Amino acid sequence: MKKIFENANLGNLILKNRLIRSATWENLANVDGSIDEKTYGVGAIITGFTSVMSNDFYFGGMMRLSEDFLIPQYKKLTEIVHEKNCKIISQLALGAFYKNSVEISENDLTDENIQEIIEKFISAAIRAEKANFDVVQIHAEHFFFLSRFISKFYNQNDNRTEILIKILRGIKKKYKFACHGENKLQ
């Protein structure tokens, strides 16, 4: 039987033990998505959902990787985690899609809206890379935007899963880690 404190592999990641803190909503970020000082003390492996859009206020206190000015704060977080010989994963999410402060339903999105969402996920992954996250994870559960979009119950459009495929392919194309033979995208 394996011991909990033995090294473990998670894909290409080598972990110092088998303990992983699951992604949760910390409610520690400021309104603009910047990180509150309390966040640096959290020994996170997977961040709570981190929005890819600045106007996504699905929950208060949501972390964000929607703007370049946020990269230094997240870089500080990854450095603290890496100093403890741990890996850190950014969980990229979108709570809801808004245009002019109005939430747009999954069924009412234009092709332009969908492309904007795809690009926001790709840009957030690039920011995660610049902030030295080890992996990005795409959140498509818990009634968040992507989970509603791919659900036949909420979205009657054809090719619902195509958005996930385009997000993943777009990130793999531009995300440096994925180009070096290592699959760092979950």
Tab-separated table of C-alpha atoms in Angstrom:
chain	number	residue	atom	x	y	z
A	1	MET	CA	0.000	0.000	0.000
A	2	LYS	CA	1.258	3.459	-0.907
A	3	LYS	CA	1.926	5.923	1.878
A	4	ILE	CA	0.320	9.368	1.865
A	5	PHE	CA	3.662	11.203	2.223
A	6	GLU	CA	5.437	9.378	-0.612
A	7	ASN	CA	6.103	11.166	-3.900
A	8	ALA	CA	3.360	10.816	-6.484
A	9	ASN	CA	2.921	11.585	-10.169
A	10	LEU	CA	-0.035	13.531	-11.510
A	11	GLY	CA	0.518	13.222	-15.237
A	12	ASN	CA	3.916	14.856	-15.771
A	13	LEU	CA	3.848	16.633	-12.395
A	14	ILE	CA	5.945	15.050	-9.668
A	15	LEU	CA	4.366	15.838	-6.302
A	16	LYS	CA	6.253	15.656	-3.011
A	17	ASN	CA	3.341	13.756	-1.421
A	18	ARG	CA	-0.204	12.544	-2.148
A	19	LEU	CA	-1.977	15.448	-0.465
A	20	ILE	CA	-3.817	17.781	-2.823
A	21	ARG	CA	-5.970	20.662	-1.748
A	22	SER	CA	-9.018	20.721	-3.959
A	23	ALA	CA	-10.116	23.857	-5.797
A	24	THR	CA	-12.629	25.918	-3.842
A	25	TRP	CA	-13.881	29.447	-3.695
A	26	GLU	CA	-11.795	31.229	-1.047
A	27	ASN	CA	-13.585	34.611	-1.085
A	28	LEU	CA	-10.179	36.210	-0.543
A	29	ALA	CA	-9.805	38.323	-3.688
A	30	ASN	CA	-10.739	41.977	-3.922
A	31	VAL	CA	-13.579	43.240	-6.135
A	32	ASP	CA	-11.215	43.828	-9.081
A	33	GLY	CA	-9.854	40.282	-8.799
A	34	SER	CA	-6.544	41.255	-7.209
A	35	ILE	CA	-5.250	39.060	-4.414
A	36	ASP	CA	-5.710	40.049	-0.799
A	37	GLU	CA	-2.640	39.565	1.431
A	38	LYS	CA	-4.419	36.690	3.249
A	39	THR	CA	-4.267	34.614	0.060
A	40	TYR	CA	-0.496	34.328	0.161
A	41	GLY	CA	-0.758	32.291	3.357
A	42	VAL	CA	-2.974	29.639	1.781
A	43	GLY	CA	-1.004	26.484	0.933
A	44	ALA	CA	-2.948	25.908	-2.278
A	45	ILE	CA	-2.214	23.334	-4.900
A	46	ILE	CA	-5.269	24.104	-7.065
A	47	THR	CA	-6.529	27.659	-6.860
A	48	GLY	CA	-10.195	28.357	-6.456
A	49	PHE	CA	-11.953	29.217	-9.658
A	50	THR	CA	-10.142	32.117	-11.246
A	51	SER	CA	-12.257	34.142	-13.647
A	52	VAL	CA	-11.021	34.862	-17.128
A	53	MET	CA	-13.130	38.055	-17.424
A	54	SER	CA	-12.995	41.331	-15.489
A	55	ASN	CA	-16.770	41.860	-15.520
A	56	ASP	CA	-17.628	38.375	-14.190
A	57	PHE	CA	-19.165	38.889	-10.754
A	58	TYR	CA	-20.754	35.462	-10.403
A	59	PHE	CA	-19.400	35.372	-6.826
A	60	GLY	CA	-17.796	38.110	-4.755
A	61	GLY	CA	-14.134	37.753	-3.895
A	62	MET	CA	-13.358	35.864	-7.092
A	63	MET	CA	-9.745	35.614	-8.158
A	64	ARG	CA	-9.066	36.722	-11.740
A	65	LEU	CA	-6.434	36.385	-14.435
A	66	SER	CA	-8.301	38.705	-16.763
A	67	GLU	CA	-5.789	41.558	-16.925
A	68	ASP	CA	-1.996	41.764	-17.166
A	69	PHE	CA	-1.727	44.003	-14.075
A	70	LEU	CA	-2.693	40.965	-11.953
A	71	ILE	CA	0.279	38.835	-13.054
A	72	PRO	CA	2.801	40.119	-10.428
A	73	GLN	CA	0.467	39.241	-7.536
A	74	TYR	CA	-0.103	35.751	-8.860
A	75	LYS	CA	3.611	35.396	-9.506
A	76	LYS	CA	4.157	36.147	-5.821
A	77	LEU	CA	1.647	33.420	-4.946
A	78	THR	CA	3.346	30.837	-7.180
A	79	GLU	CA	6.777	31.764	-5.783
A	80	ILE	CA	5.550	31.205	-2.217
A	81	VAL	CA	4.077	27.829	-3.143
A	82	HIS	CA	7.165	26.836	-5.147
A	83	GLU	CA	9.422	27.775	-2.196
A	84	LYS	CA	7.673	24.982	-0.292
A	85	ASN	CA	8.510	22.561	-3.122
A	86	CYS	CA	4.853	22.363	-4.179
A	87	LYS	CA	3.168	22.675	-7.549
A	88	ILE	CA	0.334	25.110	-8.147
A	89	ILE	CA	-2.500	24.852	-10.641
A	90	SER	CA	-4.698	27.735	-11.760
A	91	GLN	CA	-8.316	26.729	-12.222
A	92	LEU	CA	-9.680	28.980	-14.982
A	93	ALA	CA	-13.407	29.617	-14.945
A	94	LEU	CA	-16.204	31.844	-16.132
A	95	GLY	CA	-19.192	32.259	-13.867
A	96	ALA	CA	-21.372	34.105	-16.343
A	97	PHE	CA	-20.970	36.067	-19.576
A	98	TYR	CA	-21.958	39.730	-19.461
A	99	LYS	CA	-22.273	42.413	-22.108
A	100	ASN	CA	-22.939	45.978	-20.942
A	101	SER	CA	-23.592	44.663	-17.403
A	102	VAL	CA	-26.326	42.310	-18.658
A	103	GLU	CA	-25.933	38.544	-18.382
A	104	ILE	CA	-26.271	36.857	-21.770
A	105	SER	CA	-27.946	33.428	-21.858
A	106	GLU	CA	-26.128	30.481	-23.415
A	107	ASN	CA	-28.800	30.328	-26.139
A	108	ASP	CA	-28.426	34.021	-27.028
A	109	LEU	CA	-24.686	34.147	-27.641
A	110	THR	CA	-23.454	35.259	-31.032
A	111	ASP	CA	-20.483	33.643	-32.772
A	112	GLU	CA	-18.568	36.798	-31.839
A	113	ASN	CA	-19.469	36.346	-28.137
A	114	ILE	CA	-18.329	32.717	-28.217
A	115	GLN	CA	-15.021	33.655	-29.856
A	116	GLU	CA	-14.514	36.348	-27.199
A	117	ILE	CA	-15.013	33.761	-24.441
A	118	ILE	CA	-12.553	31.368	-26.087
A	119	GLU	CA	-9.958	34.143	-26.376
A	120	LYS	CA	-10.470	35.128	-22.719
A	121	PHE	CA	-9.648	31.584	-21.584
A	122	ILE	CA	-6.571	31.469	-23.836
A	123	SER	CA	-5.346	34.869	-22.604
A	124	ALA	CA	-5.872	33.857	-18.970
A	125	ALA	CA	-3.827	30.680	-19.559
A	126	ILE	CA	-1.000	32.771	-20.978
A	127	ARG	CA	-1.161	35.026	-17.903
A	128	ALA	CA	-1.070	31.913	-15.695
A	129	GLU	CA	2.070	30.820	-17.520
A	130	LYS	CA	3.657	34.261	-17.028
A	131	ALA	CA	2.797	34.033	-13.322
A	132	ASN	CA	4.619	30.653	-13.197
A	133	PHE	CA	1.667	28.364	-12.543
A	134	ASP	CA	2.604	24.764	-13.255
A	135	VAL	CA	-0.689	23.799	-14.895
A	136	VAL	CA	-4.003	25.325	-15.869
A	137	GLN	CA	-7.294	23.532	-15.343
A	138	ILE	CA	-10.518	24.498	-17.118
A	139	HIS	CA	-13.538	24.612	-14.813
A	140	ALA	CA	-16.666	23.339	-16.597
A	141	GLU	CA	-18.828	22.247	-13.669
A	142	HIS	CA	-21.035	23.474	-10.824
A	143	PHE	CA	-23.459	25.543	-12.943
A	144	PHE	CA	-20.677	27.861	-14.129
A	145	PHE	CA	-20.894	29.220	-17.658
A	146	LEU	CA	-19.104	26.367	-19.449
A	147	SER	CA	-21.139	23.694	-17.658
A	148	ARG	CA	-24.380	25.421	-18.672
A	149	PHE	CA	-23.128	25.999	-22.213
A	150	ILE	CA	-22.324	22.326	-22.842
A	151	SER	CA	-25.541	21.112	-21.187
A	152	LYS	CA	-28.376	20.152	-23.526
A	153	PHE	CA	-30.787	21.160	-20.756
A	154	TYR	CA	-29.617	24.815	-20.788
A	155	ASN	CA	-28.320	25.189	-24.318
A	156	GLN	CA	-30.229	23.760	-27.253
A	157	ASN	CA	-27.653	24.801	-29.853
A	158	ASP	CA	-25.760	22.167	-31.819
A	159	ASN	CA	-22.020	21.655	-31.270
A	160	ARG	CA	-22.203	22.665	-27.607
A	161	THR	CA	-18.901	20.979	-26.718
A	162	GLU	CA	-17.071	22.726	-29.524
A	163	ILE	CA	-16.357	25.688	-27.211
A	164	LEU	CA	-14.337	23.444	-24.873
A	165	ILE	CA	-12.444	21.906	-27.759
A	166	LYS	CA	-11.583	25.354	-29.144
A	167	ILE	CA	-10.486	26.584	-25.711
A	168	LEU	CA	-8.254	23.555	-25.169
A	169	ARG	CA	-6.756	23.659	-28.669
A	170	GLY	CA	-6.230	27.419	-28.438
A	171	ILE	CA	-4.428	27.109	-25.119
A	172	LYS	CA	-2.302	24.209	-26.327
A	173	LYS	CA	-1.347	26.229	-29.405
A	174	LYS	CA	-0.254	29.318	-27.443
A	175	TYR	CA	0.627	27.928	-24.028
A	176	LYS	CA	4.384	27.398	-23.927
A	177	PHE	CA	4.321	24.367	-21.621
A	178	ALA	CA	2.111	22.361	-23.961
A	179	CYS	CA	4.656	22.872	-26.747
A	180	HIS	CA	7.493	21.150	-24.885
A	181	GLY	CA	6.104	17.641	-24.880
A	182	GLU	CA	4.566	18.003	-21.437
A	183	ASN	CA	0.810	18.090	-21.074
A	184	LYS	CA	0.289	20.754	-18.437
A	185	LEU	CA	-3.325	21.381	-19.301
A	186	GLN	CA	-6.037	19.597	-17.332
